[in-house]
PDB file of C-alpha atoms in Angstrom:
ATOM      1  CA  MET A   1     -33.415  -2.696  -7.253  1.00  0.00           C
ATOM      2  CA  THR A   2     -30.401  -4.100  -5.496  1.00  0.00           C
ATOM      3  CA  GLU A   3     -26.944  -3.809  -7.033  1.00  0.00           C
ATOM      4  CA  GLU A   4     -26.384  -7.547  -6.992  1.00  0.00           C
ATOM      5  CA  SER A   5     -28.440 -10.726  -6.964  1.00  0.00           C
ATOM      6  CA  GLU A   6     -27.967 -14.474  -7.005  1.00  0.00           C
ATOM      7  CA  PRO A   7     -28.959 -16.788  -9.856  1.00  0.00           C
ATOM      8  CA  ALA A   8     -32.487 -18.052  -9.304  1.00  0.00           C
ATOM      9  CA  ASP A   9     -31.435 -21.669  -8.685  1.00  0.00           C
ATOM     10  CA  LEU A  10     -29.002 -20.811  -5.866  1.00  0.00           C
ATOM     11  CA  PRO A  11     -29.913 -20.627  -2.168  1.00  0.00           C
ATOM     12  CA  ASP A  12     -29.795 -17.290  -0.372  1.00  0.00           C
ATOM     13  CA  LEU A  13     -26.099 -17.479   0.444  1.00  0.00           C
ATOM     14  CA  PRO A  14     -24.427 -15.300   3.055  1.00  0.00           C
ATOM     15  CA  ARG A  15     -22.280 -12.661   1.352  1.00  0.00           C
ATOM     16  CA  GLY A  16     -18.964 -14.140   2.532  1.00  0.00           C
ATOM     17  CA  ILE A  17     -19.863 -17.655   1.361  1.00  0.00           C
ATOM     18  CA  ALA A  18     -21.044 -16.335  -2.014  1.00  0.00           C
ATOM     19  CA  LEU A  19     -17.759 -14.458  -2.432  1.00  0.00           C
ATOM     20  CA  ALA A  20     -15.726 -17.554  -1.550  1.00  0.00           C
ATOM     21  CA  TRP A  21     -17.503 -19.584  -4.245  1.00  0.00           C
ATOM     22  CA  GLY A  22     -17.329 -16.740  -6.795  1.00  0.00           C
ATOM     23  CA  MET A  23     -21.114 -16.372  -6.832  1.00  0.00           C
ATOM     24  CA  ALA A  24     -21.445 -12.744  -5.725  1.00  0.00           C
ATOM     25  CA  ALA A  25     -21.527  -9.832  -8.130  1.00  0.00           C
ATOM     26  CA  SER A  26     -18.934  -7.080  -7.894  1.00  0.00           C
ATOM     27  CA  PRO A  27     -20.160  -3.508  -7.379  1.00  0.00           C
ATOM     28  CA  GLN A  28     -21.121  -1.564 -10.507  1.00  0.00           C
ATOM     29  CA  ARG A  29     -19.287   1.522  -9.323  1.00  0.00           C
ATOM     30  CA  GLY A  30     -16.062   1.737  -7.379  1.00  0.00           C
ATOM     31  CA  PRO A  31     -12.604   3.321  -7.196  1.00  0.00           C
ATOM     32  CA  LYS A  32     -11.075   4.284 -10.522  1.00  0.00           C
ATOM     33  CA  ARG A  33      -7.933   2.384  -9.710  1.00  0.00           C
ATOM     34  CA  GLU A  34      -8.017  -1.375  -9.834  1.00  0.00           C
ATOM     35  CA  MET A  35      -9.817  -2.923  -6.866  1.00  0.00           C
ATOM     36  CA  SER A  36     -11.055  -6.459  -6.324  1.00  0.00           C
ATOM     37  CA  VAL A  37     -12.040  -8.834  -3.558  1.00  0.00           C
ATOM     38  CA  GLU A  38      -8.882 -10.812  -4.282  1.00  0.00           C
ATOM     39  CA  ARG A  39      -6.617  -7.798  -3.753  1.00  0.00           C
ATOM     40  CA  ILE A  40      -8.389  -6.912  -0.513  1.00  0.00           C
ATOM     41  CA  VAL A  41      -8.066 -10.456   0.853  1.00  0.00           C
ATOM     42  CA  GLU A  42      -4.408 -10.774  -0.156  1.00  0.00           C
ATOM     43  CA  ALA A  43      -3.591  -7.479   1.553  1.00  0.00           C
ATOM     44  CA  ALA A  44      -5.443  -8.548   4.703  1.00  0.00           C
ATOM     45  CA  VAL A  45      -3.628 -11.894   4.831  1.00  0.00           C
ATOM     46  CA  ALA A  46      -0.257 -10.163   4.392  1.00  0.00           C
ATOM     47  CA  LEU A  47      -1.148  -7.776   7.213  1.00  0.00           C
ATOM     48  CA  ALA A  48      -2.142 -10.640   9.520  1.00  0.00           C
ATOM     49  CA  ASP A  49       1.007 -12.606   8.650  1.00  0.00           C
ATOM     50  CA  GLY A  50       3.194  -9.642   9.459  1.00  0.00           C
ATOM     51  CA  GLU A  51       1.476  -8.076  12.449  1.00  0.00           C
ATOM     52  CA  GLY A  52      -1.115 -10.543  13.726  1.00  0.00           C
ATOM     53  CA  LEU A  53      -4.879 -10.728  13.435  1.00  0.00           C
ATOM     54  CA  GLY A  54      -5.343  -7.754  15.764  1.00  0.00           C
ATOM     55  CA  ALA A  55      -3.784  -5.480  13.152  1.00  0.00           C
ATOM     56  CA  VAL A  56      -6.460  -6.324  10.584  1.00  0.00           C
ATOM     57  CA  SER A  57      -9.273  -3.820  10.215  1.00  0.00           C
ATOM     58  CA  MET A  58     -11.095  -2.458   7.212  1.00  0.00           C
ATOM     59  CA  ALA A  59      -9.311   0.860   7.744  1.00  0.00           C
ATOM     60  CA  ALA A  60      -5.877  -0.766   7.981  1.00  0.00           C
ATOM     61  CA  VAL A  61      -6.422  -2.873   4.861  1.00  0.00           C
ATOM     62  CA  ALA A  62      -7.725   0.148   2.961  1.00  0.00           C
ATOM     63  CA  LYS A  63      -4.664   2.148   3.960  1.00  0.00           C
ATOM     64  CA  THR A  64      -2.386  -0.647   2.722  1.00  0.00           C
ATOM     65  CA  LEU A  65      -4.104  -0.559  -0.674  1.00  0.00           C
ATOM     66  CA  GLY A  66      -4.298   3.226  -0.833  1.00  0.00           C
ATOM     67  CA  PHE A  67      -8.088   3.461  -0.687  1.00  0.00           C
ATOM     68  CA  THR A  68     -10.668   4.721   1.770  1.00  0.00           C
ATOM     69  CA  PRO A  69     -12.437   2.231   4.074  1.00  0.00           C
ATOM     70  CA  MET A  70     -15.750   3.013   2.374  1.00  0.00           C
ATOM     71  CA  SER A  71     -14.265   1.797  -0.932  1.00  0.00           C
ATOM     72  CA  LEU A  72     -13.599  -1.606   0.600  1.00  0.00           C
ATOM     73  CA  TYR A  73     -17.131  -1.941   1.940  1.00  0.00           C
ATOM     74  CA  ARG A  74     -18.421  -1.955  -1.628  1.00  0.00           C
ATOM     75  CA  TYR A  75     -16.577  -5.249  -2.154  1.00  0.00           C
ATOM     76  CA  VAL A  76     -16.538  -6.834   1.316  1.00  0.00           C
ATOM     77  CA  THR A  77     -19.491  -5.557   3.286  1.00  0.00           C
ATOM     78  CA  ALA A  78     -18.500  -6.815   6.744  1.00  0.00           C
ATOM     79  CA  LYS A  79     -15.335  -7.686   8.627  1.00  0.00           C
ATOM     80  CA  ASP A  80     -16.690 -11.179   9.367  1.00  0.00           C
ATOM     81  CA  ASP A  81     -16.847 -11.781   5.612  1.00  0.00           C
ATOM     82  CA  LEU A  82     -13.271 -10.555   5.277  1.00  0.00           C
ATOM     83  CA  LEU A  83     -12.115 -12.953   8.014  1.00  0.00           C
ATOM     84  CA  LEU A  84     -13.867 -15.842   6.265  1.00  0.00           C
ATOM     85  CA  LEU A  85     -12.161 -15.012   2.968  1.00  0.00           C
ATOM     86  CA  MET A  86      -8.805 -14.602   4.715  1.00  0.00           C
ATOM     87  CA  GLN A  87      -9.207 -18.067   6.230  1.00  0.00           C
ATOM     88  CA  GLU A  88     -10.027 -19.485   2.801  1.00  0.00           C
ATOM     89  CA  GLU A  89      -7.008 -17.807   1.196  1.00  0.00           C
ATOM     90  CA  ALA A  90      -4.521 -18.789   3.910  1.00  0.00           C
ATOM     91  CA  SER A  91      -5.724 -22.385   4.225  1.00  0.00           C
ATOM     92  CA  GLY A  92      -5.497 -22.981   0.494  1.00  0.00           C
ATOM     93  CA  LEU A  93      -6.035 -26.448  -0.943  1.00  0.00           C
ATOM     94  CA  PRO A  94      -4.610 -29.760   0.282  1.00  0.00           C
ATOM     95  CA  PRO A  95      -1.444 -30.698  -1.606  1.00  0.00           C
ATOM     96  CA  LEU A  96      -1.926 -33.298  -4.285  1.00  0.00           C
ATOM     97  CA  PRO A  97      -0.029 -36.581  -3.867  1.00  0.00           C
ATOM     98  CA  GLU A  98       3.064 -36.950  -5.994  1.00  0.00           C
ATOM     99  CA  VAL A  99       2.338 -38.682  -9.257  1.00  0.00           C
ATOM    100  CA  GLY A 100       4.216 -41.954  -9.511  1.00  0.00           C
ATOM    101  CA  ALA A 101       4.921 -42.120  -5.769  1.00  0.00           C
ATOM    102  CA  ALA A 102       4.902 -45.492  -4.044  1.00  0.00           C
ATOM    103  CA  ALA A 103       1.583 -46.762  -2.767  1.00  0.00           C
ATOM    104  CA  ARG A 104       0.355 -45.167   0.430  1.00  0.00           C
ATOM    105  CA  SER A 105      -1.793 -46.810   3.052  1.00  0.00           C
ATOM    106  CA  TRP A 106      -4.626 -44.862   4.600  1.00  0.00           C
ATOM    107  CA  ARG A 107      -2.337 -44.120   7.559  1.00  0.00           C
ATOM    108  CA  GLU A 108       0.468 -42.707   5.433  1.00  0.00           C
ATOM    109  CA  GLU A 109      -1.958 -40.537   3.500  1.00  0.00           C
ATOM    110  CA  ALA A 110      -3.644 -39.308   6.698  1.00  0.00           C
ATOM    111  CA  GLU A 111      -0.264 -38.430   8.184  1.00  0.00           C
ATOM    112  CA  ARG A 112       0.710 -36.585   4.994  1.00  0.00           C
ATOM    113  CA  LEU A 113      -2.426 -34.450   5.244  1.00  0.00           C
ATOM    114  CA  TYR A 114      -1.821 -33.892   8.954  1.00  0.00           C
ATOM    115  CA  HIS A 115       1.621 -32.434   8.258  1.00  0.00           C
ATOM    116  CA  ALA A 116       0.232 -30.307   5.414  1.00  0.00           C
ATOM    117  CA  HIS A 117      -2.493 -28.961   7.708  1.00  0.00           C
ATOM    118  CA  LEU A 118       0.038 -28.264  10.445  1.00  0.00           C
ATOM    119  CA  ASP A 119       2.195 -26.369   7.948  1.00  0.00           C
ATOM    120  CA  VAL A 120      -0.756 -24.061   7.219  1.00  0.00           C
ATOM    121  CA  TYR A 121      -0.964 -23.139  10.909  1.00  0.00           C
ATOM    122  CA  LEU A 122       2.793 -22.640  11.182  1.00  0.00           C
ATOM    123  CA  ARG A 123       2.795 -20.275   8.177  1.00  0.00           C
ATOM    124  CA  HIS A 124      -0.357 -18.416   9.262  1.00  0.00           C
ATOM    125  CA  PRO A 125      -0.621 -18.716  13.071  1.00  0.00           C
ATOM    126  CA  TRP A 126      -3.310 -16.034  13.210  1.00  0.00           C
ATOM    127  CA  LEU A 127      -5.739 -18.633  11.831  1.00  0.00           C
ATOM    128  CA  LEU A 128      -5.769 -20.139  15.315  1.00  0.00           C
ATOM    129  CA  SER A 129      -7.104 -16.856  16.727  1.00  0.00           C
ATOM    130  CA  LEU A 130     -10.193 -16.836  14.537  1.00  0.00           C
ATOM    131  CA  PRO A 131     -13.390 -17.505  16.510  1.00  0.00           C
ATOM    132  CA  ILE A 132     -14.968 -20.888  15.863  1.00  0.00           C
ATOM    133  CA  SER A 133     -18.609 -20.352  14.968  1.00  0.00           C
ATOM    134  CA  GLY A 134     -19.055 -23.373  12.732  1.00  0.00           C
ATOM    135  CA  THR A 135     -17.381 -25.012   9.760  1.00  0.00           C
ATOM    136  CA  PRO A 136     -16.756 -22.547   6.903  1.00  0.00           C
ATOM    137  CA  VAL A 137     -18.745 -23.760   3.898  1.00  0.00           C
ATOM    138  CA  THR A 138     -16.093 -22.783   1.357  1.00  0.00           C
ATOM    139  CA  PRO A 139     -14.301 -24.492  -1.560  1.00  0.00           C
ATOM    140  CA  GLY A 140     -11.122 -24.864   0.492  1.00  0.00           C
ATOM    141  CA  THR A 141     -12.919 -26.529   3.382  1.00  0.00           C
ATOM    142  CA  ALA A 142     -14.648 -28.895   0.968  1.00  0.00           C
ATOM    143  CA  ALA A 143     -11.313 -29.795  -0.657  1.00  0.00           C
ATOM    144  CA  TRP A 144      -9.609 -30.561   2.678  1.00  0.00           C
ATOM    145  CA  MET A 145     -12.585 -32.643   3.822  1.00  0.00           C
ATOM    146  CA  ASP A 146     -12.614 -34.572   0.571  1.00  0.00           C
ATOM    147  CA  ALA A 147      -8.883 -35.299   0.789  1.00  0.00           C
ATOM    148  CA  TYR A 148      -9.114 -36.597   4.360  1.00  0.00           C
ATOM    149  CA  LEU A 149     -12.178 -38.712   3.637  1.00  0.00           C
ATOM    150  CA  ALA A 150     -10.537 -40.104   0.488  1.00  0.00           C
ATOM    151  CA  ALA A 151      -7.716 -41.443   2.674  1.00  0.00           C
ATOM    152  CA  PHE A 152     -10.252 -43.712   4.410  1.00  0.00           C
ATOM    153  CA  ALA A 153     -12.255 -44.615   1.302  1.00  0.00           C
ATOM    154  CA  ASP A 154     -10.851 -48.145   1.088  1.00  0.00           C
ATOM    155  CA  THR A 155     -11.123 -48.954   4.779  1.00  0.00           C
ATOM    156  CA  LEU A 156     -13.965 -50.627   6.678  1.00  0.00           C
ATOM    157  CA  LEU A 157     -14.851 -47.357   8.417  1.00  0.00           C
ATOM    158  CA  ASP A 158     -18.358 -46.119   7.718  1.00  0.00           C
ATOM    159  CA  GLN A 159     -18.960 -42.491   6.758  1.00  0.00           C
ATOM    160  CA  ASP A 160     -19.557 -41.336  10.339  1.00  0.00           C
ATOM    161  CA  GLU A 161     -16.339 -43.008  11.466  1.00  0.00           C
ATOM    162  CA  ARG A 162     -14.382 -41.484   8.593  1.00  0.00           C
ATOM    163  CA  MET A 163     -15.643 -38.057   9.555  1.00  0.00           C
ATOM    164  CA  GLY A 164     -14.706 -38.691  13.180  1.00  0.00           C
ATOM    165  CA  ALA A 165     -11.233 -39.856  12.188  1.00  0.00           C
ATOM    166  CA  MET A 166     -10.786 -36.710  10.086  1.00  0.00           C
ATOM    167  CA  LEU A 167     -11.793 -34.458  12.983  1.00  0.00           C
ATOM    168  CA  ALA A 168      -9.437 -36.261  15.375  1.00  0.00           C
ATOM    169  CA  ILE A 169      -6.494 -35.770  13.020  1.00  0.00           C
ATOM    170  CA  MET A 170      -7.365 -32.153  12.280  1.00  0.00           C
ATOM    171  CA  GLY A 171      -7.698 -31.531  15.997  1.00  0.00           C
ATOM    172  CA  GLN A 172      -4.160 -32.764  16.570  1.00  0.00           C
ATOM    173  CA  SER A 173      -2.783 -30.467  13.880  1.00  0.00           C
ATOM    174  CA  ARG A 174      -4.628 -27.523  15.407  1.00  0.00           C
ATOM    175  CA  TRP A 175      -3.328 -28.315  18.897  1.00  0.00           C
ATOM    176  CA  TYR A 176       0.257 -28.641  17.681  1.00  0.00           C
ATOM    177  CA  GLY A 177      -0.158 -25.410  15.719  1.00  0.00           C
ATOM    178  CA  THR A 178      -1.477 -23.600  18.803  1.00  0.00           C
ATOM    179  CA  VAL A 179       1.552 -24.608  20.875  1.00  0.00           C
ATOM    180  CA  ALA A 180       4.021 -23.821  18.087  1.00  0.00           C
ATOM    181  CA  ALA A 181       2.404 -20.440  17.433  1.00  0.00           C
ATOM    182  CA  GLY A 182       2.624 -19.562  21.128  1.00  0.00           C
ATOM    183  CA  TYR A 183       6.329 -20.323  21.251  1.00  0.00           C
ATOM    184  CA  ALA A 184       6.921 -18.411  18.030  1.00  0.00           C
ATOM    185  CA  GLU A 185       5.164 -15.358  19.439  1.00  0.00           C
ATOM    186  CA  ALA A 186       7.196 -15.587  22.652  1.00  0.00           C
ATOM    187  CA  ALA A 187      10.376 -15.686  20.580  1.00  0.00           C
ATOM    188  CA  ARG A 188       9.293 -12.747  18.424  1.00  0.00           C
ATOM    189  CA  ALA A 189       8.248 -10.619  21.385  1.00  0.00           C
ATOM    190  CA  SER A 190      11.529 -11.237  23.238  1.00  0.00           C
ATOM    191  CA  GLY A 191      13.786 -11.008  20.203  1.00  0.00           C
ATOM    192  CA  ARG A 192      15.109 -14.544  20.749  1.00  0.00           C
ATOM    193  CA  THR A 193      15.169 -17.633  18.601  1.00  0.00           C
ATOM    194  CA  LEU A 194      12.919 -20.613  19.275  1.00  0.00           C
ATOM    195  CA  GLU A 195      15.968 -22.577  20.412  1.00  0.00           C
ATOM    196  CA  GLU A 196      16.851 -19.846  22.917  1.00  0.00           C
ATOM    197  CA  VAL A 197      13.294 -19.796  24.258  1.00  0.00           C
ATOM    198  CA  GLY A 198      13.371 -23.577  24.721  1.00  0.00           C
ATOM    199  CA  THR A 199      16.814 -23.520  26.344  1.00  0.00           C
ATOM    200  CA  GLN A 200      15.781 -20.882  28.866  1.00  0.00           C
ATOM    201  CA  GLU A 201      12.586 -22.770  29.668  1.00  0.00           C
ATOM    202  CA  ALA A 202      14.489 -26.007  30.285  1.00  0.00           C
ATOM    203  CA  ALA A 203      17.011 -24.169  32.472  1.00  0.00           C
ATOM    204  CA  LEU A 204      14.203 -22.747  34.615  1.00  0.00           C
ATOM    205  CA  PHE A 205      12.636 -26.180  35.009  1.00  0.00           C
ATOM    206  CA  ARG A 206      15.941 -27.690  36.100  1.00  0.00           C
ATOM    207  CA  ALA A 207      16.605 -24.869  38.531  1.00  0.00           C
ATOM    208  CA  LEU A 208      13.187 -24.945  40.180  1.00  0.00           C
ATOM    209  CA  ILE A 209      11.982 -28.568  40.099  1.00  0.00           C
ATOM    210  CA  ASP A 210      13.306 -30.441  43.101  1.00  0.00           C
ATOM    211  CA  ALA A 211      13.618 -34.228  43.061  1.00  0.00           C
ATOM    212  CA  ASP A 212      12.178 -34.595  46.568  1.00  0.00           C
ATOM    213  CA  ALA A 213       9.043 -32.535  45.870  1.00  0.00           C
ATOM    214  CA  TYR A 214       8.523 -33.560  42.238  1.00  0.00           C
ATOM    215  CA  PRO A 215      10.392 -36.857  41.720  1.00  0.00           C
ATOM    216  CA  HIS A 216       8.694 -37.886  38.473  1.00  0.00           C
ATOM    217  CA  ALA A 217       9.015 -34.494  36.840  1.00  0.00           C
ATOM    218  CA  ARG A 218      12.668 -34.348  37.884  1.00  0.00           C
ATOM    219  CA  ALA A 219      13.325 -37.795  36.442  1.00  0.00           C
ATOM    220  CA  ALA A 220      11.814 -36.717  33.137  1.00  0.00           C
ATOM    221  CA  LEU A 221      14.028 -33.641  33.123  1.00  0.00           C
ATOM    222  CA  ASP A 222      17.155 -35.638  33.888  1.00  0.00           C
ATOM    223  CA  GLU A 223      16.404 -38.016  31.026  1.00  0.00           C
ATOM    224  CA  GLY A 224      15.982 -35.163  28.532  1.00  0.00           C
ATOM    225  CA  ALA A 225      12.224 -35.406  28.075  1.00  0.00           C
ATOM    226  CA  ILE A 226      11.885 -31.598  28.101  1.00  0.00           C
ATOM    227  CA  ASP A 227      14.613 -30.615  25.654  1.00  0.00           C
ATOM    228  CA  GLY A 228      15.644 -33.872  23.997  1.00  0.00           C
ATOM    229  CA  ASP A 229      15.805 -34.628  20.297  1.00  0.00           C
ATOM    230  CA  ARG A 230      12.405 -36.328  20.130  1.00  0.00           C
ATOM    231  CA  ASP A 231       9.368 -34.229  19.332  1.00  0.00           C
ATOM    232  CA  PRO A 232       6.863 -34.945  22.125  1.00  0.00           C
ATOM    233  CA  MET A 233       4.044 -33.384  20.109  1.00  0.00           C
ATOM    234  CA  MET A 234       4.207 -36.239  17.588  1.00  0.00           C
ATOM    235  CA  PHE A 235       3.132 -38.724  20.242  1.00  0.00           C
ATOM    236  CA  GLY A 236      -0.456 -37.486  20.046  1.00  0.00           C
ATOM    237  CA  ILE A 237      -0.992 -37.959  16.310  1.00  0.00           C
ATOM    238  CA  GLU A 238       0.805 -41.317  16.358  1.00  0.00           C
ATOM    239  CA  ARG A 239      -1.525 -42.617  19.074  1.00  0.00           C
ATOM    240  CA  VAL A 240      -4.579 -41.225  17.280  1.00  0.00           C
ATOM    241  CA  LEU A 241      -3.565 -43.132  14.159  1.00  0.00           C
ATOM    242  CA  ASP A 242      -2.844 -46.242  16.261  1.00  0.00           C
ATOM    243  CA  GLY A 243      -6.357 -46.020  17.659  1.00  0.00           C
ATOM    244  CA  ILE A 244      -7.927 -45.717  14.216  1.00  0.00           C
ATOM    245  CA  ALA A 245      -5.855 -48.683  13.019  1.00  0.00           C
ATOM    246  CA  ALA A 246      -6.950 -50.767  16.009  1.00  0.00           C
ATOM    247  CA  HIS A 247     -10.595 -49.929  15.329  1.00  0.00           C
ATOM    248  CA  ILE A 248     -10.236 -50.937  11.669  1.00  0.00           C
ATOM    249  CA  ASP A 249      -8.665 -54.229  12.780  1.00  0.00           C
ATOM    250  CA  ARG A 250     -11.608 -54.867  15.135  1.00  0.00           C
ATOM    251  CA  LEU A 251     -14.046 -54.239  12.274  1.00  0.00           C
ATOM    252  CA  ALA A 252     -12.122 -56.688  10.098  1.00  0.00           C
ATOM    253  CA  ALA A 253     -12.105 -59.315  12.856  1.00  0.00           C
ATOM    254  CA  ALA A 254     -15.862 -58.930  13.299  1.00  0.00           C
ATOM    255  CA  SER A 255     -16.384 -59.293   9.532  1.00  0.00           C
ATOM    256  CA  PRO A 256     -13.774 -61.842   8.398  1.00  0.00           C
ATOM    257  CA  ASP A 257     -15.182 -61.910   4.849  1.00  0.00           C
ATOM    258  CA  ALA A 258     -14.796 -58.174   4.411  1.00  0.00           C
ATOM    259  CA  PRO A 259     -11.785 -56.941   2.394  1.00  0.00           C
ATOM    260  CA  ARG A 260      -8.793 -55.731   4.379  1.00  0.00           C
ATOM    261  CA  THR A 261      -7.623 -52.163   4.216  1.00  0.00           C
ATOM    262  CA  ALA A 262      -6.227 -51.421   0.763  1.00  0.00           C
ATOM    263  CA  PRO A 263      -3.597 -48.852  -0.200  1.00  0.00           C
ATOM    264  CA  VAL A 264      -4.954 -45.442  -1.053  1.00  0.00           C
ATOM    265  CA  PHE A 265      -2.853 -45.290  -4.233  1.00  0.00           C
ATOM    266  CA  VAL A 266      -2.016 -48.056  -6.712  1.00  0.00           C
ATOM    267  CA  PRO A 267       1.557 -49.321  -6.257  1.00  0.00           C
ATOM    268  CA  GLU A 268       3.958 -48.715  -9.124  1.00  0.00           C
ATOM    269  CA  ASP A 269       6.829 -50.901 -10.247  1.00  0.00           C
ATOM    270  CA  PRO A 270      10.101 -48.873 -10.290  1.00  0.00           C
ATOM    271  CA  ALA A 271      10.915 -50.334 -13.697  1.00  0.00           C
ATOM    272  CA  LEU A 272       7.627 -49.037 -15.044  1.00  0.00           C
ATOM    273  CA  ALA A 273       8.270 -45.611 -13.553  1.00  0.00           C
ATOM    274  CA  ALA A 274      11.453 -45.383 -15.638  1.00  0.00           C
ATOM    275  CA  ASP A 275       9.620 -46.128 -18.875  1.00  0.00           C
ATOM    276  CA  LYS A 276       9.332 -43.055 -21.142  1.00  0.00           C
ATOM    277  CA  ARG A 277       5.702 -43.749 -21.904  1.00  0.00           C
ATOM    278  CA  VAL A 278       4.889 -44.027 -18.189  1.00  0.00           C
ATOM    279  CA  ARG A 279       6.708 -40.776 -17.464  1.00  0.00           C
ATOM    280  CA  ALA A 280       4.857 -39.083 -20.305  1.00  0.00           C
ATOM    281  CA  ALA A 281       1.546 -40.385 -18.973  1.00  0.00           C
ATOM    282  CA  ALA A 282       2.424 -39.169 -15.474  1.00  0.00           C
ATOM    283  CA  LYS A 283       3.191 -35.726 -16.896  1.00  0.00           C
ATOM    284  CA  SER A 284      -0.175 -35.777 -18.650  1.00  0.00           C
ATOM    285  CA  VAL A 285      -1.844 -36.504 -15.314  1.00  0.00           C
ATOM    286  CA  ARG A 286      -0.049 -33.570 -13.676  1.00  0.00           C
ATOM    287  CA  ASP A 287      -1.031 -31.298 -16.560  1.00  0.00           C
ATOM    288  CA  ALA A 288      -4.628 -32.496 -16.293  1.00  0.00           C
ATOM    289  CA  GLU A 289      -4.673 -31.766 -12.564  1.00  0.00           C
ATOM    290  CA  LYS A 290      -3.437 -28.243 -13.240  1.00  0.00           C
ATOM    291  CA  ALA A 291      -6.061 -27.836 -15.939  1.00  0.00           C
ATOM    292  CA  LEU A 292      -8.741 -29.059 -13.535  1.00  0.00           C
ATOM    293  CA  ARG A 293      -7.735 -26.457 -10.963  1.00  0.00           C
ATOM    294  CA  ALA A 294      -7.814 -23.769 -13.657  1.00  0.00           C
ATOM    295  CA  ALA A 295     -11.218 -24.974 -14.886  1.00  0.00           C
ATOM    296  CA  GLN A 296     -12.639 -24.850 -11.363  1.00  0.00           C
ATOM    297  CA  LYS A 297     -11.365 -21.295 -11.019  1.00  0.00           C
ATOM    298  CA  ASN A 298     -12.895 -20.391 -14.388  1.00  0.00           C
ATOM    299  CA  GLU A 299     -16.208 -21.921 -13.316  1.00  0.00           C
ATOM    300  CA  ARG A 300     -16.288 -19.742 -10.210  1.00  0.00           C
ATOM    301  CA  GLN A 301     -15.488 -16.700 -12.329  1.00  0.00           C
ATOM    302  CA  ALA A 302     -18.218 -17.640 -14.824  1.00  0.00           C
ATOM    303  CA  ARG A 303     -20.742 -17.905 -11.996  1.00  0.00           C
ATOM    304  CA  LYS A 304     -19.613 -14.509 -10.743  1.00  0.00           C
ATOM    305  CA  ASP A 305     -19.948 -12.997 -14.240  1.00  0.00           C
ATOM    306  CA  ALA A 306     -23.420 -14.514 -14.604  1.00  0.00           C
ATOM    307  CA  ALA A 307     -24.482 -12.993 -11.293  1.00  0.00           C
ATOM    308  CA  GLU A 308     -23.190  -9.596 -12.464  1.00  0.00           C
ATOM    309  CA  ARG A 309     -25.146  -9.855 -15.725  1.00  0.00           C
ATOM    310  CA  ILE A 310     -28.314 -10.718 -13.842  1.00  0.00           C
ATOM    311  CA  ALA A 311     -27.713  -7.765 -11.528  1.00  0.00           C
ATOM    312  CA  ARG A 312     -27.238  -5.400 -14.451  1.00  0.00           C
ATOM    313  CA  SER A 313     -30.378  -6.685 -16.164  1.00  0.00           C
ATOM    314  CA  ALA A 314     -32.402  -6.261 -12.987  1.00  0.00           C
ATOM    315  CA  ALA A 315     -31.149  -2.700 -12.554  1.00  0.00           C
ATOM    316  CA  VAL A 316     -32.339  -1.645 -16.024  1.00  0.00           C
TER     317      VAL A 316
END
């Protein structure tokens, strides 16, 4: 009999996906010292954060934890599974909106998620080096998708359009992250700061771009478009959001009886926010959200424990 099995009502999940959802049984035998999938993934993420994705191997992770590579394979049977779990760990969950915050339109909420997604890439640039072989079917991916789609829930966009809007926004965060990660690596490799890298780049442009040969590029340089205070990378996401807004307006114009775009969150009167009962209720909401996260984690652990029990029963 095999050492692990899935509950009968579950599909035949790939090992990495089953691990991400807490539906795979742990090995019955392993190192005497504490070992877990979580410890392996955390060590791998720390290694990638410090030295880049190229430094991650089963042998390197095992060495970090003080085990042999064969010990790791009992928990994570393939490097592709490890990469999937690393992506899940590093990406995390979308940040919850602040309780009691002023009402947000779909655009404000979409921009909030964009910045949160960008921050993930800036903190873990190695994510951008992972091969794209499809959308990871993991809890984290589902949570990010749900948050983006929720931002458009009260708009006139249909489900296909909401999905397209989500992908456009996520694509902008990935592109910005790719550029930022490249500059950060250049700074690290040369021992300079990001500001020093940018200053040297601008100096080279000014020294080499001649106004006669490249008049438009030179004009942009002279007006500070290369090293000015404005962030040119923000132009892309702003125009993407403008385009989505224009499309929503066209839908509204074509269906004048349809409701206009509503705020994503209910507005709150500042006077109400100061009320003790309102503050207490808001705290209860925050506590409930924390409890929900804990319950979801417990559910995954319960599924994992159930799979282990089934495996043990089958082995008898």
